[in-house]
GROMACS .gro file of C-alpha atoms in nm:
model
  195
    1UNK     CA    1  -1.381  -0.726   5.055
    2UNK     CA    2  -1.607  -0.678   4.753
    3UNK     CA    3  -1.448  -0.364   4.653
    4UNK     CA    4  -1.101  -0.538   4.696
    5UNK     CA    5  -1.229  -0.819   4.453
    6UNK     CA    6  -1.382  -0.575   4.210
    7UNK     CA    7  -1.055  -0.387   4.160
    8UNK     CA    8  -0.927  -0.722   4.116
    9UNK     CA    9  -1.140  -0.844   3.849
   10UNK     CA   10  -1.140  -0.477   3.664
   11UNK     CA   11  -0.710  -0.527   3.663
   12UNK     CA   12  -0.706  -0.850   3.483
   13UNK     CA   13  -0.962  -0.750   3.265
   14UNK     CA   14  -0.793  -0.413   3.161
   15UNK     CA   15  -0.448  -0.665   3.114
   16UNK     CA   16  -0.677  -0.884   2.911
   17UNK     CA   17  -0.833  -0.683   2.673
   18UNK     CA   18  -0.471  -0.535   2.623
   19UNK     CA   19  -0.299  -0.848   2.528
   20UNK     CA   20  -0.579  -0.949   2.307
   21UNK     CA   21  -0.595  -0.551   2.130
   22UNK     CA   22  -0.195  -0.581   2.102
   23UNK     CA   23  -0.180  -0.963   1.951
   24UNK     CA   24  -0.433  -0.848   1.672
   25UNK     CA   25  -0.245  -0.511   1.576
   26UNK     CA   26   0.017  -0.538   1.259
   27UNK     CA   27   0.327  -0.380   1.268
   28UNK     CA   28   0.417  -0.207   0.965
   29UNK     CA   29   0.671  -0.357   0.783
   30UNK     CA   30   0.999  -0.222   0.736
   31UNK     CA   31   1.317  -0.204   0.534
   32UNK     CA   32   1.454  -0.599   0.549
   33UNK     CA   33   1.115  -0.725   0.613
   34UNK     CA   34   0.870  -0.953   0.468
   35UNK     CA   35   0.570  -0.770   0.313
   36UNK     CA   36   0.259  -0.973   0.462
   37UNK     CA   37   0.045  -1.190   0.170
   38UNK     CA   38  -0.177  -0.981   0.000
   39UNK     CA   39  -0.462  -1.074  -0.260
   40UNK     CA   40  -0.595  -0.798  -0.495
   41UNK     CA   41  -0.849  -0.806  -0.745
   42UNK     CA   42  -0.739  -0.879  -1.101
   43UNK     CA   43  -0.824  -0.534  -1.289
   44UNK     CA   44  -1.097  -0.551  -1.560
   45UNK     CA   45  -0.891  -0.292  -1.720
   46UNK     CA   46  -0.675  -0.491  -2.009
   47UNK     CA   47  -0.434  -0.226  -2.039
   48UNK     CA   48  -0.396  -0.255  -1.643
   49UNK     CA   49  -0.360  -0.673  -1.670
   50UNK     CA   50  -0.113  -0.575  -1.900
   51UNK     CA   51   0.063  -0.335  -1.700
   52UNK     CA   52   0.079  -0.593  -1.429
   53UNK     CA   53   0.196  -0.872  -1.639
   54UNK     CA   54  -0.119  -1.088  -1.583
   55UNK     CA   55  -0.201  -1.317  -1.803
   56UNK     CA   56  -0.568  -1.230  -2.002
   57UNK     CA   57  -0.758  -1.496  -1.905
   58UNK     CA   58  -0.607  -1.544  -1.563
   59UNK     CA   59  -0.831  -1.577  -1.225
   60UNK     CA   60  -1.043  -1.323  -1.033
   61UNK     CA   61  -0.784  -1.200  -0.796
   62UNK     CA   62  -0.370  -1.201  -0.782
   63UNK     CA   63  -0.110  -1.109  -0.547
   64UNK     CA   64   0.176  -0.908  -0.525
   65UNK     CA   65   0.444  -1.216  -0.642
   66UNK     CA   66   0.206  -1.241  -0.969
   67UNK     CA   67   0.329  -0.868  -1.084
   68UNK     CA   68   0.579  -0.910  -1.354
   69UNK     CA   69   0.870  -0.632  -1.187
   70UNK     CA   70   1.120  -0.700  -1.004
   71UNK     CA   71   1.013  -0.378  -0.791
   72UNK     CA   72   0.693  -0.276  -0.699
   73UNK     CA   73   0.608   0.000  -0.541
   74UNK     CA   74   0.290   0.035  -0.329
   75UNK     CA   75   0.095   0.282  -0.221
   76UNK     CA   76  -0.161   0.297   0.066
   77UNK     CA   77  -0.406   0.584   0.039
   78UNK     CA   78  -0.747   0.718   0.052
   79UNK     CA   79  -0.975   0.956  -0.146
   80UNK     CA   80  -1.086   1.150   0.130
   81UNK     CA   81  -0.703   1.190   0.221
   82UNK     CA   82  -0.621   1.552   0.140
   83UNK     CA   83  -0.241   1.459   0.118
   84UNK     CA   84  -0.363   1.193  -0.127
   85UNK     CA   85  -0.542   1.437  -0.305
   86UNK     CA   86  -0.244   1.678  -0.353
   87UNK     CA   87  -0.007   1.435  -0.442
   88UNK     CA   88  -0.199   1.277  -0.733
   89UNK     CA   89  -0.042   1.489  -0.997
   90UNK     CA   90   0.334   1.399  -0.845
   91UNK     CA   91   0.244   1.042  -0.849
   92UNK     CA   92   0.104   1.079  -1.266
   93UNK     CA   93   0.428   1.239  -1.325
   94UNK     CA   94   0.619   0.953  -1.151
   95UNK     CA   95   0.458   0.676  -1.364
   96UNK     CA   96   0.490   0.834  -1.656
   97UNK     CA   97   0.848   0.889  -1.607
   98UNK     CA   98   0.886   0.493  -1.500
   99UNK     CA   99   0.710   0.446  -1.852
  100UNK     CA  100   0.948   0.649  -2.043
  101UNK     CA  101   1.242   0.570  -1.926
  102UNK     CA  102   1.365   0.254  -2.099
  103UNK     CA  103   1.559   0.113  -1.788
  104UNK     CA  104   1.302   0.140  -1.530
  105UNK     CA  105   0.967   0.059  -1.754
  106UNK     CA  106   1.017  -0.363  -1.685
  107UNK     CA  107   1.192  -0.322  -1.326
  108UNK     CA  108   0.909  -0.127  -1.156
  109UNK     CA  109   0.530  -0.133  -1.116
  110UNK     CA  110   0.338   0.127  -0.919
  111UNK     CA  111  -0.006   0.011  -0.792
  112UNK     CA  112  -0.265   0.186  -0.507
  113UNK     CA  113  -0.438   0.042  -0.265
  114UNK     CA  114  -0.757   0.244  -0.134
  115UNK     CA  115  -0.741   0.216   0.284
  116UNK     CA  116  -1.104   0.167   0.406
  117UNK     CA  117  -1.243   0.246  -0.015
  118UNK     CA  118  -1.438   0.062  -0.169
  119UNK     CA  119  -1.474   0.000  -0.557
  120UNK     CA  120  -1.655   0.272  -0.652
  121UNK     CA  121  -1.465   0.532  -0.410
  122UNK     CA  122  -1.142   0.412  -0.581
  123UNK     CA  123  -1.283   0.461  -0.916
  124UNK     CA  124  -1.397   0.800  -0.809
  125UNK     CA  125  -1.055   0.936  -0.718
  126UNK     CA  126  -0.890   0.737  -1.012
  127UNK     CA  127  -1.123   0.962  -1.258
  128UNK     CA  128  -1.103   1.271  -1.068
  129UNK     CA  129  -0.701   1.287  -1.072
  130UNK     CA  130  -0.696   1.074  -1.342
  131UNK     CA  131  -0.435   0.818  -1.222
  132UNK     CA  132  -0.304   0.610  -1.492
  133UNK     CA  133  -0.213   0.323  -1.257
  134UNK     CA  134  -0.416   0.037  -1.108
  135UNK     CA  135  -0.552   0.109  -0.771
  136UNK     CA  136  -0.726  -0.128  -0.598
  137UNK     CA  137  -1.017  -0.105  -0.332
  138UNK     CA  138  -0.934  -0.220   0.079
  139UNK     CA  139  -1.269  -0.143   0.182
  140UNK     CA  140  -1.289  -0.373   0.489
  141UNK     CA  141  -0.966  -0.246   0.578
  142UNK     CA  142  -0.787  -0.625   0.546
  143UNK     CA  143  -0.476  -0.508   0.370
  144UNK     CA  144  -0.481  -0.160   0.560
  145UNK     CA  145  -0.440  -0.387   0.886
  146UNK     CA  146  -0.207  -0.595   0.761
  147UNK     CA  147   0.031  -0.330   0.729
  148UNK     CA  148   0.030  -0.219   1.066
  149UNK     CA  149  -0.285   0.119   0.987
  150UNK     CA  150  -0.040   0.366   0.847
  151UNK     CA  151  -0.143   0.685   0.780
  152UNK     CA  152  -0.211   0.804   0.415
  153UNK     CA  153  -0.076   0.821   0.216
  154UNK     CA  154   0.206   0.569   0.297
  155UNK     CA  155   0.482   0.456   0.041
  156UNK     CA  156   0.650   0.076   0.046
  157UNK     CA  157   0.908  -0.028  -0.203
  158UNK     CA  158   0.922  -0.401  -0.287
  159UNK     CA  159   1.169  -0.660  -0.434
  160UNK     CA  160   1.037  -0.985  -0.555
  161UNK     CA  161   1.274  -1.273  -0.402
  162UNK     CA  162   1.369  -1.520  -0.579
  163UNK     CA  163   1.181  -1.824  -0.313
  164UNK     CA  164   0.829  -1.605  -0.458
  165UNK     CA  165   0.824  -1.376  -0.153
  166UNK     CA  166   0.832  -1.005  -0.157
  167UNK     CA  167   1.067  -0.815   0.093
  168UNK     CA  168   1.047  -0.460   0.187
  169UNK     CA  169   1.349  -0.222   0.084
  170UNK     CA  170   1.140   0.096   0.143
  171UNK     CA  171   0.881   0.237   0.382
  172UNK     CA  172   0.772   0.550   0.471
  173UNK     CA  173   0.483   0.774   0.558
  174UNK     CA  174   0.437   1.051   0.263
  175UNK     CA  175   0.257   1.373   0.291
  176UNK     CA  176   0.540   1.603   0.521
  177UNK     CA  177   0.780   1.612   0.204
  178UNK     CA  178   0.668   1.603  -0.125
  179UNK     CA  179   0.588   1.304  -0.309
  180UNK     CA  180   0.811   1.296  -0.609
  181UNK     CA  181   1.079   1.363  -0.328
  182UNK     CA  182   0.976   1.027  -0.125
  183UNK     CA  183   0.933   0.866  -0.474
  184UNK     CA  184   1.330   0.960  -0.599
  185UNK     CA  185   1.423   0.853  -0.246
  186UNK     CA  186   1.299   0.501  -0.316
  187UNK     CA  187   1.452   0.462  -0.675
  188UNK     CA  188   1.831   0.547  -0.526
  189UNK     CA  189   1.734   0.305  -0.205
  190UNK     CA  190   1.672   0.112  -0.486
  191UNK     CA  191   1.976   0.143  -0.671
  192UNK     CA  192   1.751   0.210  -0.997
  193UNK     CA  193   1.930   0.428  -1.260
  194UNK     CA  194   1.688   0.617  -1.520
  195UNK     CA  195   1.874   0.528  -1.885
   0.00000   0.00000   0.00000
């Protein structure tokens, strides 16, 4: 009778600890979805507030709606991501291209977001593959969960709505093709022309 109780008791607690696990996991957002609120530091870097479109003397942290683009395009990575690592250079080239080119320099914004880095980790792998673009640090993994624990790196395209949300037009996990591939995928999902 005890035994018959026990399994009893060990059922619903298996059944519990699953619907609590499953009700505090994110899905990741995709294509024709909201992008969950996220709050990022403001970057002591002028020439990154800049970037952004934040004003000088604005607050201490911003989020995504703040970023003067219509399209911003995220991505979620980590230093000690080896994919992340060899895809630096590709991602370099891709800003510098969106800076260049005339018709794409005021549409789209590319920012980082360190999964599980902190500060000085992100400054680490900003100097060591000398990223041009502001990344920012997710080192209690907040952000990283709100976006359902993707794998690094992972790519999202956003479009700024007009009601002050962003929406997702773009998401996929990089690292099986080549970034500048994933990255020319998003600008024709997109329906960004270089001029």
């Amino acid at each position: 009778m005890i035994h018959r109780y026990l399994h009893i008791f060990l059922f619903s607690l298996i059944l519990l600890l699953a619907s609590v696990t499953a009700s505090h996991s994110q899905e990741t957002p995709k294509a024709g979805e909201k992008f969950p609120p996220v709050t990022l530091p403001a970057p002591d870097n002028p020439a990154h507030r800049e970037y952004l479109g934040l004003p000088e003397d604005g607050g201490e942290t911003f989020s995504l709606s703040d970023i003067r683009a219509p399209v911003i395009i995220v991505e979620i990575f980590s230093m000690y991501c080896p994919h992340c690592q060899r895809e630096a250079p590709a991602l370099n080239k891709f800003y510098e291209r969106l800076e260049r080119t005339g018709g794409l320099r005021d549409k789209v914004k590319l920012i980082g977001i360190g999964a599980g880095n902190s500060a000085y980790e992100v400054e680490h792998f900003r100097k060591t593959y000398d990223i041009p673009f502001p990344l920012f640090p997710d080192g209690d993994f907040s952000i990283h969960k709100k976006v359902g624990e993707v794998r690094t790196p992972y790519f999202f395209g956003l479009k700024k709505t007009a009601t002050g949300t962003v929406d997702v037009f773009f998401s996929e996990l990089g690292g099986a093709k080549d970034a500048a591939e994933v990255l020319d995928e998003l600008l024709k999902v997109a329906g960004l022309e270089e001029k």
